[in-house]
Amino acid sequence: TQPINVEVTQGAAPVVPQQSAPSNPTEPTSDEFNGQEIYIEAEVDNPNPYVGEQITHTFRFYRSINLYGQPSYEGPDFSGFWNESETQQSDYDINIDNRLYRVVELTTVLFPTSAGEHVIDAAALTIPGSLFTRDTSLTTSQIPVNVQPLPVPSPDSFHGAVGQFSIAASLDADQVKVNEPVTLSVDVSGRGNFSNLPDPEMPVLNNWRAFETTSTINSQLFDGEYEGNKVIEQLMVPGNAGEFMVPAISYTYFDPETNDYQTVSSEPMTVFVSEGVAAGLVPGLSVDPNESWIVENVSSDIRHIKDVPESLESAEKPLITSWVYWSLWLLPIGAVAVDYAWRRRQRYRTENPDLVRSSRAQKKAFGVLAK
């Protein structure tokens, strides 16, 4: 083929998503640190959280020397916790006892799922050695976490939301006609685990049809905490005219900072429904209830590919009822038998070279005599 020329220009280095360096670099918190060249530790910011309350697991790797290769990190599996996102990394320098350390900090956001004593397994770090040294393996200590149950009794309107939230509601139209749809949107925003956030109880209006709700979640990690919102939308169709009041929508959550249940509510809304075309009627067509109508089928809106059969049974016999299908199963067995016979013959010829030579000489002699 023709050669292809590729011109490569200078570009930017690959960008690795990292957090900004913390304003207050953290020194080792364990008494086991005494100026080692390499050191690791792990901790949680809150060892006594409530069920569903956010905690942060932090792993730190300190080094004051250059390494020959890239270390390999193996984190805990965090059994008993909901892991919301990938681990975030930040790098910074810190001076400890007149020695400069390079620190790699890995943080993971967790949400405990059940009350009781939980243990976060140890994290491990493997540092590759040089040509003359072996690999170095380091492990942290296990971290006990005592998860507290939520206070009882809880309000009847509480369905499991933990964090700090606010709620707002809106309609895409405040003036509609009968049988015209209107969309009710409820926005729950704040801080917490939005992936497991329960929906608020939607209002029920008399003689209105309500369809299934759909939700959209938008959350992100900001300053170490999950913030965002969850928008719940419901399609509603009024069945008669009039002025209707959409009541305030309440939302109850548990606030770990105040150790209490809080309830927030949206503002009530008014929607005006005017007379419209009744469902199933054609606009502009006057119907006299005393007049009889003859309905004639003009055409069909479905064109069948094939005529509908009288019976729904398959006309073709199943493949497994054919003798050809079962005879094909004998082919692998026959292939194995042929392969076995061939290997046995080759092994026999290898183990008896004299007989092979004699057989060949005899065949050659008969051939000469035949000529």
mmCIF file of C-alpha atoms in Angstrom:
data_model
loop_
_atom_site.group_PDB
_atom_site.id
_atom_site.type_symbol
_atom_site.label_atom_id
_atom_site.label_comp_id
_atom_site.label_asym_id
_atom_site.label_seq_id
_atom_site.Cartn_x
_atom_site.Cartn_y
_atom_site.Cartn_z
ATOM 1 C CA THR A 1 0.000 0.000 0.000
ATOM 2 C CA GLN A 2 0.958 3.656 -0.169
ATOM 3 C CA PRO A 3 2.791 4.982 2.924
ATOM 4 C CA ILE A 4 0.916 7.357 5.183
ATOM 5 C CA ASN A 5 2.573 10.400 6.739
ATOM 6 C CA VAL A 6 1.379 11.486 10.198
ATOM 7 C CA GLU A 7 2.433 14.830 11.644
ATOM 8 C CA VAL A 8 2.431 15.031 15.442
ATOM 9 C CA THR A 9 2.442 18.497 16.997
ATOM 10 C CA GLN A 10 3.237 19.459 20.550
ATOM 11 C CA GLY A 11 0.144 19.102 22.797
ATOM 12 C CA ALA A 12 -0.812 19.348 26.436
ATOM 13 C CA ALA A 13 -0.076 16.557 28.869
ATOM 14 C CA PRO A 14 -2.997 14.305 29.834
ATOM 15 C CA VAL A 15 -5.070 15.830 32.613
ATOM 16 C CA VAL A 16 -5.729 13.522 35.572
ATOM 17 C CA PRO A 17 -8.818 14.540 37.600
ATOM 18 C CA GLN A 18 -7.538 15.616 40.985
ATOM 19 C CA GLN A 19 -8.793 17.664 43.855
ATOM 20 C CA SER A 20 -7.048 20.880 44.722
ATOM 21 C CA ALA A 21 -4.483 20.645 47.468
ATOM 22 C CA PRO A 22 -6.033 21.081 50.942
ATOM 23 C CA SER A 23 -5.533 24.461 52.581
ATOM 24 C CA ASN A 24 -4.381 22.741 55.791
ATOM 25 C CA PRO A 25 -2.045 19.819 54.938
ATOM 26 C CA THR A 26 -2.503 17.000 57.409
ATOM 27 C CA GLU A 27 0.355 15.518 59.392
ATOM 28 C CA PRO A 28 0.231 11.826 60.353
ATOM 29 C CA THR A 29 -2.299 11.331 63.140
ATOM 30 C CA SER A 30 -0.984 7.982 64.411
ATOM 31 C CA ASP A 31 1.676 7.548 67.086
ATOM 32 C CA GLU A 32 3.303 4.908 64.861
ATOM 33 C CA PHE A 33 4.852 7.609 62.703
ATOM 34 C CA ASN A 34 8.385 8.457 63.827
ATOM 35 C CA GLY A 35 10.010 9.977 60.758
ATOM 36 C CA GLN A 36 9.947 7.006 58.385
ATOM 37 C CA GLU A 37 10.874 7.618 54.775
ATOM 38 C CA ILE A 38 7.581 6.054 53.640
ATOM 39 C CA TYR A 39 4.403 5.795 55.702
ATOM 40 C CA ILE A 40 0.677 5.199 55.137
ATOM 41 C CA GLU A 41 -2.410 5.682 57.282
ATOM 42 C CA ALA A 42 -6.216 5.674 56.920
ATOM 43 C CA GLU A 43 -9.019 7.274 58.922
ATOM 44 C CA VAL A 44 -12.662 8.387 58.758
ATOM 45 C CA ASP A 45 -13.875 11.854 59.638
ATOM 46 C CA ASN A 46 -16.772 10.534 61.753
ATOM 47 C CA PRO A 47 -16.531 7.112 63.466
ATOM 48 C CA ASN A 48 -20.063 7.402 64.926
ATOM 49 C CA PRO A 49 -22.398 8.397 62.077
ATOM 50 C CA TYR A 50 -26.126 7.850 61.724
ATOM 51 C CA VAL A 51 -27.563 5.470 59.149
ATOM 52 C CA GLY A 52 -27.451 7.269 55.788
ATOM 53 C CA GLU A 53 -25.157 10.053 57.022
ATOM 54 C CA GLN A 54 -22.159 10.864 54.843
ATOM 55 C CA ILE A 55 -18.676 10.039 56.117
ATOM 56 C CA THR A 56 -15.324 10.313 54.339
ATOM 57 C CA HIS A 57 -12.619 7.641 54.296
ATOM 58 C CA THR A 58 -9.153 9.175 53.805
ATOM 59 C CA PHE A 59 -5.970 7.304 52.867
ATOM 60 C CA ARG A 60 -2.606 9.118 52.982
ATOM 61 C CA PHE A 61 0.764 8.060 51.606
ATOM 62 C CA TYR A 62 3.802 9.988 52.885
ATOM 63 C CA ARG A 63 7.223 9.700 51.233
ATOM 64 C CA SER A 64 10.424 11.690 51.587
ATOM 65 C CA ILE A 65 12.394 9.723 48.962
ATOM 66 C CA ASN A 66 12.087 9.113 45.247
ATOM 67 C CA LEU A 67 10.548 5.838 44.106
ATOM 68 C CA TYR A 68 11.706 3.510 41.336
ATOM 69 C CA GLY A 69 8.198 2.699 40.137
ATOM 70 C CA GLN A 70 4.526 3.514 40.485
ATOM 71 C CA PRO A 71 3.017 2.232 43.782
ATOM 72 C CA SER A 72 -0.026 -0.051 43.620
ATOM 73 C CA TYR A 73 -2.959 0.841 45.886
ATOM 74 C CA GLU A 74 -5.598 -1.661 46.999
ATOM 75 C CA GLY A 75 -8.465 -0.070 48.885
ATOM 76 C CA PRO A 76 -11.056 -1.664 51.167
ATOM 77 C CA ASP A 77 -14.277 -3.105 49.735
ATOM 78 C CA PHE A 78 -16.340 -0.939 52.168
ATOM 79 C CA SER A 79 -18.830 -3.671 53.025
ATOM 80 C CA GLY A 80 -21.908 -2.193 54.717
ATOM 81 C CA PHE A 81 -21.498 1.226 53.087
ATOM 82 C CA TRP A 82 -22.921 2.809 49.952
ATOM 83 C CA ASN A 83 -20.036 4.047 47.809
ATOM 84 C CA GLU A 84 -21.351 7.018 45.847
ATOM 85 C CA SER A 85 -18.448 7.797 43.496
ATOM 86 C CA GLU A 86 -14.889 7.025 42.534
ATOM 87 C CA THR A 87 -11.999 7.791 44.863
ATOM 88 C CA GLN A 88 -10.719 11.372 44.619
ATOM 89 C CA GLN A 89 -6.960 12.097 44.693
ATOM 90 C CA SER A 90 -4.994 15.153 45.785
ATOM 91 C CA ASP A 91 -1.214 15.652 46.068
ATOM 92 C CA TYR A 92 0.634 18.158 48.246
ATOM 93 C CA ASP A 93 3.868 18.731 50.138
ATOM 94 C CA ILE A 94 4.292 19.074 53.885
ATOM 95 C CA ASN A 95 7.276 19.735 56.120
ATOM 96 C CA ILE A 96 7.524 17.412 59.130
ATOM 97 C CA ASP A 97 10.496 17.776 61.510
ATOM 98 C CA ASN A 98 12.527 19.642 58.891
ATOM 99 C CA ARG A 99 11.956 16.902 56.291
ATOM 100 C CA LEU A 100 9.898 17.489 53.174
ATOM 101 C CA TYR A 101 7.276 14.838 52.468
ATOM 102 C CA ARG A 102 5.242 14.344 49.324
ATOM 103 C CA VAL A 103 1.694 13.296 50.307
ATOM 104 C CA VAL A 104 -0.823 11.487 48.129
ATOM 105 C CA GLU A 105 -4.308 11.672 49.662
ATOM 106 C CA LEU A 106 -7.206 9.464 48.499
ATOM 107 C CA THR A 107 -10.719 10.236 49.752
ATOM 108 C CA THR A 108 -13.834 8.112 49.337
ATOM 109 C CA VAL A 109 -17.346 9.260 50.267
ATOM 110 C CA LEU A 110 -19.409 6.625 52.082
ATOM 111 C CA PHE A 111 -22.969 6.294 53.357
ATOM 112 C CA PRO A 112 -23.619 3.583 55.995
ATOM 113 C CA THR A 113 -26.604 1.413 55.092
ATOM 114 C CA SER A 114 -27.369 -0.279 58.422
ATOM 115 C CA ALA A 115 -26.907 0.352 62.123
ATOM 116 C CA GLY A 116 -24.386 -1.511 64.255
ATOM 117 C CA GLU A 117 -20.664 -2.121 64.498
ATOM 118 C CA HIS A 118 -18.923 -2.074 61.110
ATOM 119 C CA VAL A 119 -15.244 -2.527 60.318
ATOM 120 C CA ILE A 120 -13.565 -0.949 57.288
ATOM 121 C CA ASP A 121 -10.855 -3.311 56.103
ATOM 122 C CA ALA A 122 -7.212 -2.309 55.921
ATOM 123 C CA ALA A 123 -5.889 -0.549 52.834
ATOM 124 C CA ALA A 124 -2.696 -1.854 51.237
ATOM 125 C CA LEU A 125 0.074 -0.211 49.238
ATOM 126 C CA THR A 126 2.781 -2.059 47.319
ATOM 127 C CA ILE A 127 5.926 -0.117 46.382
ATOM 128 C CA PRO A 128 8.028 -1.722 43.631
ATOM 129 C CA GLY A 129 11.681 -2.317 44.444
ATOM 130 C CA SER A 130 14.780 -1.609 42.430
ATOM 131 C CA LEU A 131 17.145 -4.022 40.722
ATOM 132 C CA PHE A 132 18.684 -4.986 44.054
ATOM 133 C CA THR A 133 15.749 -4.575 46.467
ATOM 134 C CA ARG A 134 12.428 -6.338 46.881
ATOM 135 C CA ASP A 135 8.958 -4.825 46.760
ATOM 136 C CA THR A 136 7.730 -3.128 49.922
ATOM 137 C CA SER A 137 4.197 -3.873 51.152
ATOM 138 C CA LEU A 138 2.450 -1.607 53.644
ATOM 139 C CA THR A 139 -0.995 -1.969 55.244
ATOM 140 C CA THR A 140 -3.082 0.337 57.389
ATOM 141 C CA SER A 141 -5.058 -0.617 60.457
ATOM 142 C CA GLN A 142 -8.709 -1.568 60.300
ATOM 143 C CA ILE A 143 -11.157 1.208 61.173
ATOM 144 C CA PRO A 144 -14.147 0.449 63.437
ATOM 145 C CA VAL A 145 -17.283 2.474 62.677
ATOM 146 C CA ASN A 146 -20.226 2.473 65.087
ATOM 147 C CA VAL A 147 -23.294 3.362 63.002
ATOM 148 C CA GLN A 148 -26.118 4.834 65.087
ATOM 149 C CA PRO A 149 -29.782 4.070 64.287
ATOM 150 C CA LEU A 150 -32.074 6.994 63.537
ATOM 151 C CA PRO A 151 -34.055 8.255 66.522
ATOM 152 C CA VAL A 152 -37.460 6.726 67.185
ATOM 153 C CA PRO A 153 -40.271 7.357 66.854
ATOM 154 C CA SER A 154 -39.954 8.948 63.437
ATOM 155 C CA PRO A 155 -42.717 11.022 61.790
ATOM 156 C CA ASP A 156 -45.170 9.183 59.553
ATOM 157 C CA SER A 157 -44.064 11.376 56.644
ATOM 158 C CA PHE A 158 -40.410 10.286 56.978
ATOM 159 C CA HIS A 159 -39.276 7.764 54.344
ATOM 160 C CA GLY A 160 -35.517 7.609 54.839
ATOM 161 C CA ALA A 161 -34.000 10.905 53.614
ATOM 162 C CA VAL A 162 -30.881 11.883 55.604
ATOM 163 C CA GLY A 163 -29.096 15.197 55.094
ATOM 164 C CA GLN A 164 -30.198 18.802 54.619
ATOM 165 C CA PHE A 165 -32.836 19.507 51.955
ATOM 166 C CA SER A 166 -35.271 22.088 50.613
ATOM 167 C CA ILE A 167 -38.245 21.605 48.288
ATOM 168 C CA ALA A 168 -39.938 23.651 45.571
ATOM 169 C CA ALA A 169 -42.789 22.873 43.156
ATOM 170 C CA SER A 170 -43.945 24.379 39.870
ATOM 171 C CA LEU A 171 -46.439 23.833 37.023
ATOM 172 C CA ASP A 172 -45.600 24.258 33.355
ATOM 173 C CA ALA A 173 -48.967 26.018 32.896
ATOM 174 C CA ASP A 174 -51.486 27.561 35.278
ATOM 175 C CA GLN A 175 -54.309 27.810 32.689
ATOM 176 C CA VAL A 176 -55.317 24.707 30.770
ATOM 177 C CA LYS A 177 -58.401 23.107 29.252
ATOM 178 C CA VAL A 178 -60.162 19.893 30.164
ATOM 179 C CA ASN A 179 -58.151 16.830 29.066
ATOM 180 C CA GLU A 180 -55.061 18.936 28.367
ATOM 181 C CA PRO A 181 -52.002 17.656 30.251
ATOM 182 C CA VAL A 182 -50.089 19.749 32.740
ATOM 183 C CA THR A 183 -46.689 18.799 34.198
ATOM 184 C CA LEU A 184 -46.039 19.104 37.917
ATOM 185 C CA SER A 185 -42.319 19.446 38.762
ATOM 186 C CA VAL A 186 -40.974 18.985 42.293
ATOM 187 C CA ASP A 187 -37.358 19.952 43.006
ATOM 188 C CA VAL A 188 -35.658 18.501 46.106
ATOM 189 C CA SER A 189 -32.219 20.068 46.578
ATOM 190 C CA GLY A 190 -29.576 20.101 49.286
ATOM 191 C CA ARG A 191 -26.913 17.756 50.640
ATOM 192 C CA GLY A 192 -27.153 13.980 50.975
ATOM 193 C CA ASN A 193 -27.229 10.696 49.109
ATOM 194 C CA PHE A 194 -29.353 11.582 46.082
ATOM 195 C CA SER A 195 -29.008 8.118 44.538
ATOM 196 C CA ASN A 196 -31.108 6.637 47.366
ATOM 197 C CA LEU A 197 -33.238 9.710 48.037
ATOM 198 C CA PRO A 198 -36.964 8.810 48.290
ATOM 199 C CA ASP A 199 -39.531 10.739 46.273
ATOM 200 C CA PRO A 200 -41.958 13.069 48.031
ATOM 201 C CA GLU A 201 -45.634 12.177 48.195
ATOM 202 C CA MET A 202 -47.297 13.727 45.161
ATOM 203 C CA PRO A 203 -50.690 15.444 45.599
ATOM 204 C CA VAL A 204 -53.956 13.823 44.489
ATOM 205 C CA LEU A 205 -56.557 16.117 42.908
ATOM 206 C CA ASN A 206 -60.216 15.196 42.588
ATOM 207 C CA ASN A 207 -61.205 14.076 39.068
ATOM 208 C CA TRP A 208 -57.620 14.420 37.807
ATOM 209 C CA ARG A 209 -55.684 11.603 36.199
ATOM 210 C CA ALA A 210 -52.069 11.227 37.328
ATOM 211 C CA PHE A 211 -49.440 9.207 35.486
ATOM 212 C CA GLU A 212 -46.197 7.598 36.638
ATOM 213 C CA THR A 213 -43.501 9.965 37.858
ATOM 214 C CA THR A 214 -40.074 10.385 36.279
ATOM 215 C CA SER A 215 -37.015 11.692 38.116
ATOM 216 C CA THR A 216 -33.693 13.283 37.182
ATOM 217 C CA ILE A 217 -30.717 13.433 39.559
ATOM 218 C CA ASN A 218 -27.882 15.950 39.356
ATOM 219 C CA SER A 219 -25.292 15.751 42.135
ATOM 220 C CA GLN A 220 -21.603 16.455 42.554
ATOM 221 C CA LEU A 221 -18.923 16.442 45.224
ATOM 222 C CA PHE A 222 -18.264 19.968 46.459
ATOM 223 C CA ASP A 223 -15.844 20.676 49.320
ATOM 224 C CA GLY A 224 -16.023 17.044 50.376
ATOM 225 C CA GLU A 225 -19.841 16.853 50.513
ATOM 226 C CA TYR A 226 -22.428 15.733 48.014
ATOM 227 C CA GLU A 227 -24.702 18.530 46.840
ATOM 228 C CA GLY A 228 -27.300 18.534 44.112
ATOM 229 C CA ASN A 229 -30.972 18.158 43.384
ATOM 230 C CA LYS A 230 -33.545 15.614 42.335
ATOM 231 C CA VAL A 231 -36.365 16.728 40.036
ATOM 232 C CA ILE A 232 -39.554 14.636 40.035
ATOM 233 C CA GLU A 233 -42.054 15.234 37.235
ATOM 234 C CA GLN A 234 -45.620 13.961 36.981
ATOM 235 C CA LEU A 235 -48.050 14.357 34.114
ATOM 236 C CA MET A 236 -51.579 15.278 35.275
ATOM 237 C CA VAL A 237 -54.768 15.618 33.196
ATOM 238 C CA PRO A 238 -57.858 17.469 34.527
ATOM 239 C CA GLY A 239 -61.237 15.834 34.001
ATOM 240 C CA ASN A 240 -63.527 18.848 34.527
ATOM 241 C CA ALA A 241 -63.393 22.630 34.467
ATOM 242 C CA GLY A 242 -62.918 24.852 37.469
ATOM 243 C CA GLU A 243 -60.315 26.399 39.746
ATOM 244 C CA PHE A 244 -58.085 23.867 41.464
ATOM 245 C CA MET A 245 -55.585 24.261 44.251
ATOM 246 C CA VAL A 246 -52.412 22.152 44.158
ATOM 247 C CA PRO A 247 -51.632 21.805 47.861
ATOM 248 C CA ALA A 248 -48.227 22.323 49.403
ATOM 249 C CA ILE A 249 -45.916 19.297 49.066
ATOM 250 C CA SER A 250 -44.108 18.377 52.274
ATOM 251 C CA TYR A 251 -40.801 16.548 52.640
ATOM 252 C CA THR A 252 -39.435 15.158 55.898
ATOM 253 C CA TYR A 253 -35.763 14.329 56.440
ATOM 254 C CA PHE A 254 -33.386 13.641 59.308
ATOM 255 C CA ASP A 255 -30.696 16.254 59.864
ATOM 256 C CA PRO A 256 -27.545 14.712 61.433
ATOM 257 C CA GLU A 257 -26.244 18.158 62.411
ATOM 258 C CA THR A 258 -29.265 18.934 64.581
ATOM 259 C CA ASN A 259 -30.038 15.275 65.471
ATOM 260 C CA ASP A 260 -33.687 15.927 64.684
ATOM 261 C CA TYR A 261 -36.319 15.427 61.987
ATOM 262 C CA GLN A 262 -37.111 18.425 59.824
ATOM 263 C CA THR A 263 -40.043 19.059 57.468
ATOM 264 C CA VAL A 264 -39.973 21.500 54.560
ATOM 265 C CA SER A 265 -42.884 22.371 52.265
ATOM 266 C CA SER A 266 -43.428 23.952 48.887
ATOM 267 C CA GLU A 267 -45.847 26.775 48.181
ATOM 268 C CA PRO A 268 -49.417 25.874 47.096
ATOM 269 C CA MET A 269 -50.353 26.659 43.502
ATOM 270 C CA THR A 270 -53.575 27.486 41.673
ATOM 271 C CA VAL A 271 -54.478 26.178 38.221
ATOM 272 C CA PHE A 272 -57.500 27.292 36.166
ATOM 273 C CA VAL A 273 -59.165 24.674 33.964
ATOM 274 C CA SER A 274 -61.575 25.851 31.266
ATOM 275 C CA GLU A 275 -64.039 23.857 29.199
ATOM 276 C CA GLY A 276 -62.474 21.908 26.392
ATOM 277 C CA VAL A 277 -63.243 19.134 23.941
ATOM 278 C CA ALA A 278 -64.516 15.987 25.603
ATOM 279 C CA ALA A 279 -62.233 13.009 25.308
ATOM 280 C CA GLY A 280 -62.839 10.912 22.206
ATOM 281 C CA LEU A 281 -64.738 13.602 20.182
ATOM 282 C CA VAL A 282 -63.515 15.336 17.056
ATOM 283 C CA PRO A 283 -63.269 19.146 17.284
ATOM 284 C CA GLY A 284 -65.936 20.922 15.186
ATOM 285 C CA LEU A 285 -68.263 17.889 14.980
ATOM 286 C CA SER A 286 -71.710 18.475 16.468
ATOM 287 C CA VAL A 287 -73.351 15.377 17.857
ATOM 288 C CA ASP A 288 -77.073 15.042 18.388
ATOM 289 C CA PRO A 289 -77.669 12.457 21.143
ATOM 290 C CA ASN A 290 -81.149 11.711 19.690
ATOM 291 C CA GLU A 291 -79.792 10.962 16.225
ATOM 292 C CA SER A 292 -78.662 7.460 15.380
ATOM 293 C CA TRP A 293 -75.279 6.961 13.751
ATOM 294 C CA ILE A 294 -74.111 4.230 11.430
ATOM 295 C CA VAL A 295 -70.425 3.467 11.857
ATOM 296 C CA GLU A 296 -68.833 2.162 8.701
ATOM 297 C CA ASN A 297 -65.335 0.696 8.609
ATOM 298 C CA VAL A 298 -63.737 2.577 5.708
ATOM 299 C CA SER A 299 -60.275 1.037 5.916
ATOM 300 C CA SER A 300 -57.851 -0.663 8.259
ATOM 301 C CA ASP A 301 -54.836 1.131 9.637
ATOM 302 C CA ILE A 302 -52.860 -2.103 9.990
ATOM 303 C CA ARG A 303 -51.504 -3.830 6.897
ATOM 304 C CA HIS A 304 -50.671 -7.404 7.816
ATOM 305 C CA ILE A 305 -47.538 -8.930 6.335
ATOM 306 C CA LYS A 306 -49.247 -12.319 6.290
ATOM 307 C CA ASP A 307 -52.818 -13.437 6.739
ATOM 308 C CA VAL A 308 -53.667 -14.484 10.250
ATOM 309 C CA PRO A 309 -53.593 -18.333 10.327
ATOM 310 C CA GLU A 310 -56.471 -20.351 11.672
ATOM 311 C CA SER A 311 -54.183 -22.091 14.114
ATOM 312 C CA LEU A 312 -51.321 -20.597 16.100
ATOM 313 C CA GLU A 313 -49.406 -23.882 16.136
ATOM 314 C CA SER A 314 -46.134 -23.970 14.243
ATOM 315 C CA ALA A 315 -46.352 -25.798 10.919
ATOM 316 C CA GLU A 316 -42.692 -26.793 11.042
ATOM 317 C CA LYS A 317 -41.530 -29.644 13.230
ATOM 318 C CA PRO A 318 -38.946 -28.830 15.890
ATOM 319 C CA LEU A 319 -35.353 -29.466 14.941
ATOM 320 C CA ILE A 320 -34.830 -31.914 17.797
ATOM 321 C CA THR A 321 -37.362 -34.320 16.278
ATOM 322 C CA SER A 322 -35.184 -34.856 13.197
ATOM 323 C CA TRP A 323 -32.786 -37.835 12.992
ATOM 324 C CA VAL A 324 -30.248 -35.572 11.280
ATOM 325 C CA TYR A 325 -30.023 -33.440 14.423
ATOM 326 C CA TRP A 326 -29.188 -36.410 16.647
ATOM 327 C CA SER A 327 -26.833 -37.991 14.096
ATOM 328 C CA LEU A 328 -24.753 -34.819 14.132
ATOM 329 C CA TRP A 329 -24.078 -35.454 17.810
ATOM 330 C CA LEU A 330 -22.110 -38.567 16.735
ATOM 331 C CA LEU A 331 -19.602 -36.513 14.757
ATOM 332 C CA PRO A 332 -17.605 -35.330 17.820
ATOM 333 C CA ILE A 333 -17.528 -38.883 19.187
ATOM 334 C CA GLY A 334 -16.319 -40.194 15.828
ATOM 335 C CA ALA A 335 -13.675 -37.472 15.640
ATOM 336 C CA VAL A 336 -12.396 -38.382 19.093
ATOM 337 C CA ALA A 337 -12.265 -42.082 18.144
ATOM 338 C CA VAL A 338 -10.315 -41.356 14.926
ATOM 339 C CA ASP A 339 -7.909 -39.099 16.796
ATOM 340 C CA TYR A 340 -7.370 -41.775 19.459
ATOM 341 C CA ALA A 341 -6.694 -44.474 16.840
ATOM 342 C CA TRP A 342 -4.260 -42.248 14.961
ATOM 343 C CA ARG A 343 -2.329 -41.342 18.111
ATOM 344 C CA ARG A 344 -2.179 -45.000 19.159
ATOM 345 C CA ARG A 345 -0.840 -46.024 15.743
ATOM 346 C CA GLN A 346 1.803 -43.293 15.842
ATOM 347 C CA ARG A 347 2.853 -44.329 19.338
ATOM 348 C CA TYR A 348 3.096 -47.960 18.190
ATOM 349 C CA ARG A 349 5.318 -46.980 15.262
ATOM 350 C CA THR A 350 7.535 -44.941 17.535
ATOM 351 C CA GLU A 351 7.928 -47.735 20.079
ATOM 352 C CA ASN A 352 8.595 -50.451 17.405
ATOM 353 C CA PRO A 353 10.983 -49.000 14.798
ATOM 354 C CA ASP A 354 12.288 -52.454 13.765
ATOM 355 C CA LEU A 355 8.829 -53.711 12.842
ATOM 356 C CA VAL A 356 8.171 -50.494 10.919
ATOM 357 C CA ARG A 357 11.382 -50.872 8.924
ATOM 358 C CA SER A 358 10.616 -54.561 8.258
ATOM 359 C CA SER A 359 7.122 -53.686 7.056
ATOM 360 C CA ARG A 360 8.445 -50.999 4.778
ATOM 361 C CA ALA A 361 11.131 -53.359 3.360
ATOM 362 C CA GLN A 362 8.538 -56.047 2.714
ATOM 363 C CA LYS A 363 6.262 -53.621 0.844
ATOM 364 C CA LYS A 364 9.245 -52.424 -1.182
ATOM 365 C CA ALA A 365 10.297 -56.007 -2.038
ATOM 366 C CA PHE A 366 6.764 -56.940 -3.186
ATOM 367 C CA GLY A 367 6.742 -53.822 -5.339
ATOM 368 C CA VAL A 368 10.034 -54.758 -7.010
ATOM 369 C CA LEU A 369 8.853 -58.332 -7.638
ATOM 370 C CA ALA A 370 5.599 -57.047 -9.093
ATOM 371 C CA LYS A 371 7.535 -55.034 -11.645
#
